[in-house]
Every structure is written in C-alpha cells, then in structure tokens.
C-alpha cells in the first residue's frame, strides 16, 4: 500500500467538500475504505516484526489523514464560509482619552512605593487574617491590653481570645514585620509592607474600621538613633516635597509594647497655632507616625546578633493632610469630586 497515494486521494476529495456535512461524509468513506481495513490486517500477521511495521504505517496514515481533515474543517468554520462575507469589525473607534483622574489614596501609595524602591526596601505582602498570638503575644502586647477585647477587634471564632488557634483580622501591619524577620533569619535586610488593618471603630470623619498601614523594618548590626532620624527625615521629605506643609518635625519619646526605645513623630501643623484647628487642637503639632527599635525579645528569635529599626504610619491620615481632605470616609465613597485629583493630561 502506498499511503501517500491514499492521502493524495483524500486531499482531493476533501477539497471538493463545501460544507461540514459533506466533509464528514467524505472522511468517513475514506476511513472505511482505506484506514479501517489496514487496522484489521494487523491482526492477521503472526510475526511481531510485520505487526510492528504495519502498525507504524497505520499510525502515520491515521495522523496525516486527521491533519487533512482538521485543516479543511477549520477552513469551513471561518466567518466568511459560514456567513458568506468577511467578518465585520466590532471595535468602536473613539478619540484617544487625553485626560485621567487619579485617586488621592492610590497616588499616595504610589509615592510610598517609589520611596521604598529608592531606599532599597523590598516589598512584601502578607495575609490580613492572622492568629491571635501573632497579632498580640508575638509582639509582646499584654493580655490586659484593650485591643484584645471583642469590642475592639474582629475575631473570626467565638472561642477564648487567648487561644493560639483562634484567628482574627489583624489590627496592625506589624504582623507582617514578624513574617519578614522569619524569611530573612540571621540576615541583614530592609523590608516593607503596605496593607489593610481592621479595628472596631465607629466610622466618622477621622476613623474607619478598615484602613491602610505602612510598616518598615530595617535590620543591621550597627544601627542607631541617627539612622532612625535619617530614615524619618528622608520619608517626610519625600512624601511632602510637593506639599505646602512644613517638613519640620519632632521625634517625641513614646511607648509601644514591641519597640524600645519608642518614638512618635509629630509634624508642624500649618494652621498657625489657631485654637480652633481640628488637626492639632491648638498645639501646633500633628502626630503622623510611630517608630523605634524592635525589642530584643522579638529579635533574639531570628536575629540575636542584630538590631532593627521599625516604623509604621497610617496611609489615609497623611494623605488627608497632603490633600486637605476633611473626612477620611471620602476615600471609599463614590463622590469623585472628593476622592480624585484634578484631571492630568498624559
């Protein structure tokens, strides 16, 4: 049998087919006449060598005939063959969009991302659902802390709030710092995370039950307060470089369970010491972030020979200051006059 002659015959026959039905009919007749009898012949051979030889011949004939059939089938399935005319274009031609609006919050997060890249902080994402001990105990937050109450935090199971198996929505992004420390155990590094945190707050102009935090961690052997001051100053200069706000700040001693020493950074308010200022309440200063050195008890688990700078800030809060937004709820409402910057041309 000359399979090439048989395939040539098949090609000629399928080319005459003008419909799927005609094609299927041609292919079926050809298979019954040439392909199936060849398969039956294989059974009649007693020699393994002959069976193998004819078997390979059958396989080649089957594959090549299927190719011929599929090619013709695809051709008959085109729009022109089905509808008798070229396929129309469904694209709607429109002028190029020349303007866009940028969400204040998205723009600010983009600035933070640029800062992280500029100062070699690697970005990491972590789960917003954490175990209770990861949110509290691992960060040395005492059992009598108000945040442990079901009235202050979102617990996912109604069991003992001190159970290591219970999960909750994280109340701060410092939980991601612990994961980053584990990832780079014993190594120097710079890491950061930006993500949502959750607290049982009544939504009002200055509070939300869900908001965004940035957490930075910088691990090294000889880090000191000067490094912390330089980091804070670089961050403020970068974030407020296009703002009317003063970059004057103070590093004020404070307390956080997981850092020692701990500081809060206050930014000079631009109100002019007005008593009625809602932001600074007449003090002239606005608290914008917390920072410090991670406690030795935390560090000894992964970096016993290192120290670590840590910094955290509320993204919406600073974004409100930058853009003179009076109500934090505006970021998540659909009033575009409040939540987007004025149109910017590409």
PDB file of C-alpha atoms in Angstrom, residues 49-201:
ATOM      1  CA  UNK A  49       8.136  -7.548  13.121  1.00  0.00           C
ATOM      2  CA  UNK A  50       5.404  -7.463  10.488  1.00  0.00           C
ATOM      3  CA  UNK A  51       2.819  -6.321  13.024  1.00  0.00           C
ATOM      4  CA  UNK A  52       5.116  -3.514  14.113  1.00  0.00           C
ATOM      5  CA  UNK A  53       5.814  -2.459  10.520  1.00  0.00           C
ATOM      6  CA  UNK A  54       2.133  -2.335   9.544  1.00  0.00           C
ATOM      7  CA  UNK A  55       1.242  -0.742  12.890  1.00  0.00           C
ATOM      8  CA  UNK A  56       3.614   2.165  12.249  1.00  0.00           C
ATOM      9  CA  UNK A  57       2.185   2.521   8.764  1.00  0.00           C
ATOM     10  CA  UNK A  58      -1.345   2.653  10.197  1.00  0.00           C
ATOM     11  CA  UNK A  59      -0.346   5.260  12.792  1.00  0.00           C
ATOM     12  CA  UNK A  60       1.247   7.521  10.173  1.00  0.00           C
ATOM     13  CA  UNK A  61      -1.747   7.218   7.864  1.00  0.00           C
ATOM     14  CA  UNK A  62      -4.162   7.971  10.710  1.00  0.00           C
ATOM     15  CA  UNK A  63      -2.274  11.072  11.902  1.00  0.00           C
ATOM     16  CA  UNK A  64      -1.783  12.574   8.452  1.00  0.00           C
ATOM     17  CA  UNK A  65      -5.390  11.924   7.402  1.00  0.00           C
ATOM     18  CA  UNK A  66      -6.606  13.601  10.603  1.00  0.00           C
ATOM     19  CA  UNK A  67      -4.436  16.632   9.785  1.00  0.00           C
ATOM     20  CA  UNK A  68      -6.000  16.923   6.323  1.00  0.00           C
ATOM     21  CA  UNK A  69      -9.492  16.633   7.808  1.00  0.00           C
ATOM     22  CA  UNK A  70      -8.854  19.233  10.561  1.00  0.00           C
ATOM     23  CA  UNK A  71      -7.333  21.761   8.139  1.00  0.00           C
ATOM     24  CA  UNK A  72     -10.396  21.619   5.918  1.00  0.00           C
ATOM     25  CA  UNK A  73     -12.704  21.708   8.937  1.00  0.00           C
ATOM     26  CA  UNK A  74     -11.035  24.919  10.214  1.00  0.00           C
ATOM     27  CA  UNK A  75     -11.332  26.453   6.766  1.00  0.00           C
ATOM     28  CA  UNK A  76     -15.074  25.704   6.627  1.00  0.00           C
ATOM     29  CA  UNK A  77     -15.511  27.181  10.127  1.00  0.00           C
ATOM     30  CA  UNK A  78     -14.359  30.681   9.168  1.00  0.00           C
ATOM     31  CA  UNK A  79     -16.802  33.577   9.314  1.00  0.00           C
ATOM     32  CA  UNK A  80     -16.745  34.040   5.541  1.00  0.00           C
ATOM     33  CA  UNK A  81     -17.644  30.413   4.842  1.00  0.00           C
ATOM     34  CA  UNK A  82     -20.472  30.458   7.357  1.00  0.00           C
ATOM     35  CA  UNK A  83     -21.980  33.866   6.555  1.00  0.00           C
ATOM     36  CA  UNK A  84     -20.732  34.426   3.013  1.00  0.00           C
ATOM     37  CA  UNK A  85     -18.977  37.713   3.808  1.00  0.00           C
ATOM     38  CA  UNK A  86     -15.828  38.932   5.607  1.00  0.00           C
ATOM     39  CA  UNK A  87     -16.011  39.131   9.394  1.00  0.00           C
ATOM     40  CA  UNK A  88     -17.041  42.661  10.422  1.00  0.00           C
ATOM     41  CA  UNK A  89     -15.028  44.673  12.943  1.00  0.00           C
ATOM     42  CA  UNK A  90     -16.775  45.198  16.257  1.00  0.00           C
ATOM     43  CA  UNK A  91     -14.189  47.699  17.503  1.00  0.00           C
ATOM     44  CA  UNK A  92     -15.616  51.110  18.308  1.00  0.00           C
ATOM     45  CA  UNK A  93     -13.336  53.828  17.081  1.00  0.00           C
ATOM     46  CA  UNK A  94     -13.024  56.651  19.552  1.00  0.00           C
ATOM     47  CA  UNK A  95     -10.730  59.553  20.163  1.00  0.00           C
ATOM     48  CA  UNK A  96      -7.782  58.837  22.403  1.00  0.00           C
ATOM     49  CA  UNK A  97      -8.552  59.594  26.041  1.00  0.00           C
ATOM     50  CA  UNK A  98      -6.425  62.632  26.767  1.00  0.00           C
ATOM     51  CA  UNK A  99      -7.243  63.142  30.444  1.00  0.00           C
ATOM     52  CA  UNK A 100      -7.466  60.987  33.522  1.00  0.00           C
ATOM     53  CA  UNK A 101      -8.137  61.458  37.216  1.00  0.00           C
ATOM     54  CA  UNK A 102      -6.027  59.924  39.957  1.00  0.00           C
ATOM     55  CA  UNK A 103      -7.412  58.702  43.252  1.00  0.00           C
ATOM     56  CA  UNK A 104      -5.677  60.543  46.100  1.00  0.00           C
ATOM     57  CA  UNK A 105      -5.057  57.336  48.023  1.00  0.00           C
ATOM     58  CA  UNK A 106      -3.707  55.411  45.016  1.00  0.00           C
ATOM     59  CA  UNK A 107      -1.402  58.321  44.209  1.00  0.00           C
ATOM     60  CA  UNK A 108      -0.082  58.392  47.772  1.00  0.00           C
ATOM     61  CA  UNK A 109       0.539  54.624  47.865  1.00  0.00           C
ATOM     62  CA  UNK A 110       2.434  55.023  44.597  1.00  0.00           C
ATOM     63  CA  UNK A 111       4.632  57.671  46.269  1.00  0.00           C
ATOM     64  CA  UNK A 112       5.305  55.288  49.137  1.00  0.00           C
ATOM     65  CA  UNK A 113       6.249  52.542  46.685  1.00  0.00           C
ATOM     66  CA  UNK A 114       8.676  54.890  44.933  1.00  0.00           C
ATOM     67  CA  UNK A 115      10.259  55.751  48.289  1.00  0.00           C
ATOM     68  CA  UNK A 116      10.666  52.072  49.169  1.00  0.00           C
ATOM     69  CA  UNK A 117      12.345  51.377  45.840  1.00  0.00           C
ATOM     70  CA  UNK A 118      14.576  54.450  46.107  1.00  0.00           C
ATOM     71  CA  UNK A 119      15.892  53.403  49.530  1.00  0.00           C
ATOM     72  CA  UNK A 120      16.188  49.681  48.700  1.00  0.00           C
ATOM     73  CA  UNK A 121      13.303  48.390  50.803  1.00  0.00           C
ATOM     74  CA  UNK A 122      11.933  45.123  49.449  1.00  0.00           C
ATOM     75  CA  UNK A 123       8.142  44.991  49.363  1.00  0.00           C
ATOM     76  CA  UNK A 124       6.199  42.058  50.823  1.00  0.00           C
ATOM     77  CA  UNK A 125       2.534  41.160  51.174  1.00  0.00           C
ATOM     78  CA  UNK A 126       1.073  39.120  53.985  1.00  0.00           C
ATOM     79  CA  UNK A 127      -2.330  37.759  54.976  1.00  0.00           C
ATOM     80  CA  UNK A 128      -4.837  40.097  56.615  1.00  0.00           C
ATOM     81  CA  UNK A 129      -6.110  37.112  58.629  1.00  0.00           C
ATOM     82  CA  UNK A 130      -3.690  36.160  61.413  1.00  0.00           C
ATOM     83  CA  UNK A 131      -3.645  34.081  64.566  1.00  0.00           C
ATOM     84  CA  UNK A 132      -4.373  35.907  67.808  1.00  0.00           C
ATOM     85  CA  UNK A 133      -0.935  35.133  69.241  1.00  0.00           C
ATOM     86  CA  UNK A 134       0.699  36.533  66.071  1.00  0.00           C
ATOM     87  CA  UNK A 135      -1.232  39.782  66.426  1.00  0.00           C
ATOM     88  CA  UNK A 136      -0.672  40.176  70.180  1.00  0.00           C
ATOM     89  CA  UNK A 137       1.587  37.722  72.037  1.00  0.00           C
ATOM     90  CA  UNK A 138       4.369  37.605  69.439  1.00  0.00           C
ATOM     91  CA  UNK A 139       4.562  41.395  69.649  1.00  0.00           C
ATOM     92  CA  UNK A 140       4.598  41.424  73.472  1.00  0.00           C
ATOM     93  CA  UNK A 141       1.163  43.032  73.744  1.00  0.00           C
ATOM     94  CA  UNK A 142      -0.059  42.217  77.290  1.00  0.00           C
ATOM     95  CA  UNK A 143      -3.180  40.168  77.993  1.00  0.00           C
ATOM     96  CA  UNK A 144      -4.953  43.133  79.576  1.00  0.00           C
ATOM     97  CA  UNK A 145      -4.477  45.356  76.515  1.00  0.00           C
ATOM     98  CA  UNK A 146      -7.814  46.882  75.354  1.00  0.00           C
ATOM     99  CA  UNK A 147      -7.252  45.715  71.759  1.00  0.00           C
ATOM    100  CA  UNK A 148      -7.691  42.095  72.897  1.00  0.00           C
ATOM    101  CA  UNK A 149     -11.337  42.718  73.751  1.00  0.00           C
ATOM    102  CA  UNK A 150     -14.002  41.543  71.320  1.00  0.00           C
ATOM    103  CA  UNK A 151     -15.371  45.080  71.422  1.00  0.00           C
ATOM    104  CA  UNK A 152     -12.140  46.428  69.884  1.00  0.00           C
ATOM    105  CA  UNK A 153     -11.049  43.747  67.384  1.00  0.00           C
ATOM    106  CA  UNK A 154     -12.599  41.405  64.823  1.00  0.00           C
ATOM    107  CA  UNK A 155     -12.220  37.785  65.957  1.00  0.00           C
ATOM    108  CA  UNK A 156     -13.189  35.081  63.488  1.00  0.00           C
ATOM    109  CA  UNK A 157     -14.216  32.429  66.013  1.00  0.00           C
ATOM    110  CA  UNK A 158     -16.210  32.790  69.187  1.00  0.00           C
ATOM    111  CA  UNK A 159     -13.719  30.978  71.420  1.00  0.00           C
ATOM    112  CA  UNK A 160     -11.217  32.136  74.015  1.00  0.00           C
ATOM    113  CA  UNK A 161      -9.478  35.210  72.687  1.00  0.00           C
ATOM    114  CA  UNK A 162      -6.138  33.970  74.037  1.00  0.00           C
ATOM    115  CA  UNK A 163      -6.240  30.708  72.108  1.00  0.00           C
ATOM    116  CA  UNK A 164      -3.312  30.280  69.747  1.00  0.00           C
ATOM    117  CA  UNK A 165      -5.624  28.589  67.258  1.00  0.00           C
ATOM    118  CA  UNK A 166      -8.090  31.444  67.034  1.00  0.00           C
ATOM    119  CA  UNK A 167      -7.842  33.769  64.072  1.00  0.00           C
ATOM    120  CA  UNK A 168      -8.673  37.425  63.652  1.00  0.00           C
ATOM    121  CA  UNK A 169      -8.377  40.344  61.260  1.00  0.00           C
ATOM    122  CA  UNK A 170      -5.032  41.969  62.014  1.00  0.00           C
ATOM    123  CA  UNK A 171      -5.242  45.220  63.981  1.00  0.00           C
ATOM    124  CA  UNK A 172      -1.861  46.468  62.755  1.00  0.00           C
ATOM    125  CA  UNK A 173       0.542  45.696  59.928  1.00  0.00           C
ATOM    126  CA  UNK A 174       3.439  44.896  62.265  1.00  0.00           C
ATOM    127  CA  UNK A 175       2.391  41.243  61.988  1.00  0.00           C
ATOM    128  CA  UNK A 176       3.931  41.315  58.508  1.00  0.00           C
ATOM    129  CA  UNK A 177       7.211  42.500  60.050  1.00  0.00           C
ATOM    130  CA  UNK A 178       7.421  39.254  62.021  1.00  0.00           C
ATOM    131  CA  UNK A 179       6.975  37.220  58.843  1.00  0.00           C
ATOM    132  CA  UNK A 180       9.689  39.227  57.094  1.00  0.00           C
ATOM    133  CA  UNK A 181      12.060  38.609  60.033  1.00  0.00           C
ATOM    134  CA  UNK A 182      11.458  34.856  59.720  1.00  0.00           C
ATOM    135  CA  UNK A 183      12.023  34.970  55.976  1.00  0.00           C
ATOM    136  CA  UNK A 184      15.452  36.584  56.385  1.00  0.00           C
ATOM    137  CA  UNK A 185      16.532  34.805  59.554  1.00  0.00           C
ATOM    138  CA  UNK A 186      20.053  35.841  60.567  1.00  0.00           C
ATOM    139  CA  UNK A 187      20.481  38.227  57.618  1.00  0.00           C
ATOM    140  CA  UNK A 188      20.639  41.997  57.248  1.00  0.00           C
ATOM    141  CA  UNK A 189      17.829  43.402  55.113  1.00  0.00           C
ATOM    142  CA  UNK A 190      15.295  46.168  54.512  1.00  0.00           C
ATOM    143  CA  UNK A 191      11.647  45.150  54.201  1.00  0.00           C
ATOM    144  CA  UNK A 192       8.266  46.856  53.986  1.00  0.00           C
ATOM    145  CA  UNK A 193       4.579  46.056  53.745  1.00  0.00           C
ATOM    146  CA  UNK A 194       1.517  48.149  52.896  1.00  0.00           C
ATOM    147  CA  UNK A 195      -1.889  46.672  53.664  1.00  0.00           C
ATOM    148  CA  UNK A 196      -5.295  46.894  55.290  1.00  0.00           C
ATOM    149  CA  UNK A 197      -5.818  46.622  59.050  1.00  0.00           C
ATOM    150  CA  UNK A 198      -9.082  46.343  60.961  1.00  0.00           C
ATOM    151  CA  UNK A 199     -10.437  47.735  64.220  1.00  0.00           C
ATOM    152  CA  UNK A 200     -13.926  48.013  65.643  1.00  0.00           C
ATOM    153  CA  UNK A 201     -14.273  51.747  65.194  1.00  0.00           C
TER     154      UNK A 201
END
